[in-house]
């Protein structure tokens, strides 16, 4: 378990600044030479939501609890799927259309496990992590209260 | 004191991001919700709704939860991260 | 359809040199501001295969036909899944353990479509594309004739 | 001339990456396989096996395929890309 705290601090994080998909994938790949598959999910700000044109997004999180929930998702993914490593990065604050919002990277020996774990993790994130999205349209700003 | 945190649209209903409440003796979650409704009438409908989650000290709280002096409570509308 | 030929030349390719996951994801994201999900599959050289320690890999392809099959996979993915864009990059030649072999990037409005299309494409690639892997172990070099 | 390309382990069996065969009149795939077996005995077992795919002009060829002068044929062992 030595260094586990540090590794997790890097692999699971919430930040306002952008992140690098490449660097995160490389960080995850370092976990083992037995990795044969790396599956990534990248969430991006869309220009349309429920038929309305979106001008911008803003994300708010519950500091402390949100990070805890993300770390918990990583731990449960490592326990319940045959994966080697997982990274979860979520941005908060103002996000433009086309900008990255969230990145989940799952690595495993064989691809099925990484696909399953990655898809599970983003679904679990939407379900359990206290993060909220505000959409700005021509009509104003509205907090989104459902996860499609 | 019990600190209550409000997120997303609830900040508007509560008129603040956090508020402090004096809780002398431990209260059940249901009792604490009654205190909140009385002190912040704008939250009544939200507190009676089915879509609100409540956390105590950053853990989801069930009906049996107890709230005591020093706790941090948060009202969590449906999440929309990811 | 203007520029379609060029776009495909960039988004589907076989090459000996390494590729950038980041650049490929950015290239795919350019397709539309309606993209909300980007799912990537990265295949990596593993150090073990069927219990044997692998020292290195070498990939051979049927020039012309392999590229045609990959373009065909992209076209069928765009036709059969609700995705906006897809990129497929496969390397050939010598590949070390831990190095990238193949990258598939699928982008869609909603995540389910990108996950499905990405998983389908890598399975279809393994099934239909004339590319062969040679593994080097301590005992020598052997061409792999089954796809796990 | 018909060019035949060999890939992966088949290059060793054929002793070359490509070989040329003189095909005067069009041949069915089955007839062409008999020519190959006669000219390159090392390929007989492979050509009789069920796991080999054959392409003609870079398209997968079924039993009804016809091979004629100028065609490019390839013997494709099971793929292992990705």
PDB file of C-alpha atoms in Angstrom, chain C residues 28-145:
ATOM      1  CA  UNK C  28     -12.617  13.553 -33.845  1.00  0.00           C
ATOM      2  CA  UNK C  29     -14.111  16.252 -31.594  1.00  0.00           C
ATOM      3  CA  UNK C  30     -13.799  18.765 -34.454  1.00  0.00           C
ATOM      4  CA  UNK C  31     -16.602  16.971 -36.299  1.00  0.00           C
ATOM      5  CA  UNK C  32     -19.413  18.648 -34.353  1.00  0.00           C
ATOM      6  CA  UNK C  33     -20.259  20.881 -31.411  1.00  0.00           C
ATOM      7  CA  UNK C  34     -23.019  18.379 -30.648  1.00  0.00           C
ATOM      8  CA  UNK C  35     -20.542  15.780 -29.389  1.00  0.00           C
ATOM      9  CA  UNK C  36     -21.045  15.026 -25.704  1.00  0.00           C
ATOM     10  CA  UNK C  37     -19.195  11.706 -25.368  1.00  0.00           C
ATOM     11  CA  UNK C  38     -15.902  10.419 -26.726  1.00  0.00           C
ATOM     12  CA  UNK C  39     -15.045   6.776 -26.036  1.00  0.00           C
ATOM     13  CA  UNK C  40     -11.561   5.510 -26.865  1.00  0.00           C
ATOM     14  CA  UNK C  41     -10.082   2.034 -27.018  1.00  0.00           C
ATOM     15  CA  UNK C  42      -6.302   1.821 -26.858  1.00  0.00           C
ATOM     16  CA  UNK C  43      -4.641  -1.554 -27.416  1.00  0.00           C
ATOM     17  CA  UNK C  44      -1.251  -1.929 -25.725  1.00  0.00           C
ATOM     18  CA  UNK C  45       1.522  -4.550 -26.002  1.00  0.00           C
ATOM     19  CA  UNK C  46       1.281  -6.884 -22.956  1.00  0.00           C
ATOM     20  CA  UNK C  47       4.213  -8.634 -21.328  1.00  0.00           C
ATOM     21  CA  UNK C  48       2.420 -11.985 -21.071  1.00  0.00           C
ATOM     22  CA  UNK C  49       0.412 -14.008 -23.571  1.00  0.00           C
ATOM     23  CA  UNK C  50      -1.028 -17.462 -22.808  1.00  0.00           C
ATOM     24  CA  UNK C  51       1.297 -17.752 -19.834  1.00  0.00           C
ATOM     25  CA  UNK C  52       4.437 -16.967 -21.803  1.00  0.00           C
ATOM     26  CA  UNK C  53       6.598 -13.932 -21.211  1.00  0.00           C
ATOM     27  CA  UNK C  54       6.615 -11.705 -24.287  1.00  0.00           C
ATOM     28  CA  UNK C  55       9.737  -9.746 -25.158  1.00  0.00           C
ATOM     29  CA  UNK C  56       8.390  -7.875 -28.135  1.00  0.00           C
ATOM     30  CA  UNK C  57       5.762  -7.748 -30.848  1.00  0.00           C
ATOM     31  CA  UNK C  58       5.754  -7.265 -34.579  1.00  0.00           C
ATOM     32  CA  UNK C  59       2.724  -6.480 -36.694  1.00  0.00           C
ATOM     33  CA  UNK C  60       2.342  -7.147 -40.407  1.00  0.00           C
ATOM     34  CA  UNK C  61      -0.571  -6.014 -42.556  1.00  0.00           C
ATOM     35  CA  UNK C  62      -1.808  -6.504 -46.096  1.00  0.00           C
ATOM     36  CA  UNK C  63      -1.187  -3.032 -47.526  1.00  0.00           C
ATOM     37  CA  UNK C  64      -4.211  -1.689 -49.340  1.00  0.00           C
ATOM     38  CA  UNK C  65      -6.675  -4.316 -48.155  1.00  0.00           C
ATOM     39  CA  UNK C  66      -6.112  -3.624 -44.452  1.00  0.00           C
ATOM     40  CA  UNK C  67      -6.686   0.129 -44.934  1.00  0.00           C
ATOM     41  CA  UNK C  68      -9.797  -0.656 -46.978  1.00  0.00           C
ATOM     42  CA  UNK C  69     -11.174  -2.855 -44.212  1.00  0.00           C
ATOM     43  CA  UNK C  70     -10.580  -0.169 -41.574  1.00  0.00           C
ATOM     44  CA  UNK C  71     -12.311   2.480 -43.703  1.00  0.00           C
ATOM     45  CA  UNK C  72     -15.162   0.038 -44.185  1.00  0.00           C
ATOM     46  CA  UNK C  73     -15.452  -0.439 -40.400  1.00  0.00           C
ATOM     47  CA  UNK C  74     -15.636   3.354 -39.904  1.00  0.00           C
ATOM     48  CA  UNK C  75     -18.305   3.695 -42.608  1.00  0.00           C
ATOM     49  CA  UNK C  76     -20.408   0.873 -41.185  1.00  0.00           C
ATOM     50  CA  UNK C  77     -20.033   2.307 -37.660  1.00  0.00           C
ATOM     51  CA  UNK C  78     -21.247   5.724 -38.873  1.00  0.00           C
ATOM     52  CA  UNK C  79     -24.182   4.032 -40.620  1.00  0.00           C
ATOM     53  CA  UNK C  80     -25.240   1.575 -37.933  1.00  0.00           C
ATOM     54  CA  UNK C  81     -24.669   3.535 -34.717  1.00  0.00           C
ATOM     55  CA  UNK C  82     -25.840   6.992 -33.694  1.00  0.00           C
ATOM     56  CA  UNK C  83     -22.308   8.361 -33.658  1.00  0.00           C
ATOM     57  CA  UNK C  84     -20.884  11.573 -35.079  1.00  0.00           C
ATOM     58  CA  UNK C  85     -17.363  10.482 -35.982  1.00  0.00           C
ATOM     59  CA  UNK C  86     -14.857   7.653 -35.604  1.00  0.00           C
ATOM     60  CA  UNK C  87     -11.095   7.376 -35.962  1.00  0.00           C
ATOM     61  CA  UNK C  88      -9.110   4.139 -36.307  1.00  0.00           C
ATOM     62  CA  UNK C  89      -5.305   4.055 -36.170  1.00  0.00           C
ATOM     63  CA  UNK C  90      -3.259   0.839 -36.209  1.00  0.00           C
ATOM     64  CA  UNK C  91       0.504   0.546 -36.009  1.00  0.00           C
ATOM     65  CA  UNK C  92       2.636  -2.023 -37.783  1.00  0.00           C
ATOM     66  CA  UNK C  93       6.239  -3.123 -37.431  1.00  0.00           C
ATOM     67  CA  UNK C  94       8.109  -3.655 -34.169  1.00  0.00           C
ATOM     68  CA  UNK C  95       6.246  -2.721 -30.981  1.00  0.00           C
ATOM     69  CA  UNK C  96       7.659  -2.934 -27.468  1.00  0.00           C
ATOM     70  CA  UNK C  97       5.796  -4.004 -24.340  1.00  0.00           C
ATOM     71  CA  UNK C  98       3.772  -1.055 -23.067  1.00  0.00           C
ATOM     72  CA  UNK C  99       3.669   0.622 -26.470  1.00  0.00           C
ATOM     73  CA  UNK C 100       0.416   1.498 -28.218  1.00  0.00           C
ATOM     74  CA  UNK C 101      -0.811  -0.819 -30.983  1.00  0.00           C
ATOM     75  CA  UNK C 102      -4.243   0.395 -31.980  1.00  0.00           C
ATOM     76  CA  UNK C 103      -6.559   3.299 -31.190  1.00  0.00           C
ATOM     77  CA  UNK C 104     -10.279   3.564 -31.875  1.00  0.00           C
ATOM     78  CA  UNK C 105     -12.093   6.779 -30.991  1.00  0.00           C
ATOM     79  CA  UNK C 106     -15.884   7.056 -31.247  1.00  0.00           C
ATOM     80  CA  UNK C 107     -17.796  10.287 -30.619  1.00  0.00           C
ATOM     81  CA  UNK C 108     -21.529  10.753 -30.130  1.00  0.00           C
ATOM     82  CA  UNK C 109     -24.086  13.005 -28.488  1.00  0.00           C
ATOM     83  CA  UNK C 110     -24.837  10.458 -25.748  1.00  0.00           C
ATOM     84  CA  UNK C 111     -22.425   7.995 -24.233  1.00  0.00           C
ATOM     85  CA  UNK C 112     -24.187   4.695 -24.913  1.00  0.00           C
ATOM     86  CA  UNK C 113     -23.750   5.088 -28.667  1.00  0.00           C
ATOM     87  CA  UNK C 114     -20.025   5.830 -28.439  1.00  0.00           C
ATOM     88  CA  UNK C 115     -19.424   2.892 -26.075  1.00  0.00           C
ATOM     89  CA  UNK C 116     -21.310   0.495 -28.345  1.00  0.00           C
ATOM     90  CA  UNK C 117     -19.668   1.696 -31.554  1.00  0.00           C
ATOM     91  CA  UNK C 118     -16.148   1.648 -30.084  1.00  0.00           C
ATOM     92  CA  UNK C 119     -16.528  -1.873 -28.717  1.00  0.00           C
ATOM     93  CA  UNK C 120     -18.071  -3.070 -31.972  1.00  0.00           C
ATOM     94  CA  UNK C 121     -15.294  -1.519 -34.063  1.00  0.00           C
ATOM     95  CA  UNK C 122     -12.399  -3.165 -32.205  1.00  0.00           C
ATOM     96  CA  UNK C 123     -14.180  -6.532 -32.350  1.00  0.00           C
ATOM     97  CA  UNK C 124     -14.841  -6.054 -36.064  1.00  0.00           C
ATOM     98  CA  UNK C 125     -11.234  -4.970 -36.643  1.00  0.00           C
ATOM     99  CA  UNK C 126      -9.944  -8.180 -35.065  1.00  0.00           C
ATOM    100  CA  UNK C 127     -12.397 -10.218 -37.134  1.00  0.00           C
ATOM    101  CA  UNK C 128     -12.058  -8.658 -40.583  1.00  0.00           C
ATOM    102  CA  UNK C 129      -8.791  -6.748 -40.955  1.00  0.00           C
ATOM    103  CA  UNK C 130      -5.766  -8.522 -42.454  1.00  0.00           C
ATOM    104  CA  UNK C 131      -3.230  -7.718 -39.735  1.00  0.00           C
ATOM    105  CA  UNK C 132      -1.055 -10.317 -38.023  1.00  0.00           C
ATOM    106  CA  UNK C 133       0.900 -10.253 -34.773  1.00  0.00           C
ATOM    107  CA  UNK C 134       4.208 -11.994 -34.178  1.00  0.00           C
ATOM    108  CA  UNK C 135       5.273 -12.511 -30.584  1.00  0.00           C
ATOM    109  CA  UNK C 136       8.898 -12.870 -29.545  1.00  0.00           C
ATOM    110  CA  UNK C 137       9.485 -15.046 -26.498  1.00  0.00           C
ATOM    111  CA  UNK C 138      12.672 -16.565 -25.090  1.00  0.00           C
ATOM    112  CA  UNK C 139      11.947 -19.606 -27.251  1.00  0.00           C
ATOM    113  CA  UNK C 140      11.755 -17.637 -30.476  1.00  0.00           C
ATOM    114  CA  UNK C 141       9.253 -15.870 -32.690  1.00  0.00           C
ATOM    115  CA  UNK C 142       5.768 -17.127 -33.388  1.00  0.00           C
ATOM    116  CA  UNK C 143       2.906 -15.736 -35.470  1.00  0.00           C
ATOM    117  CA  UNK C 144      -0.292 -15.548 -33.445  1.00  0.00           C
ATOM    118  CA  UNK C 145      -3.245 -17.095 -35.213  1.00  0.00           C
TER     119      UNK C 145
END
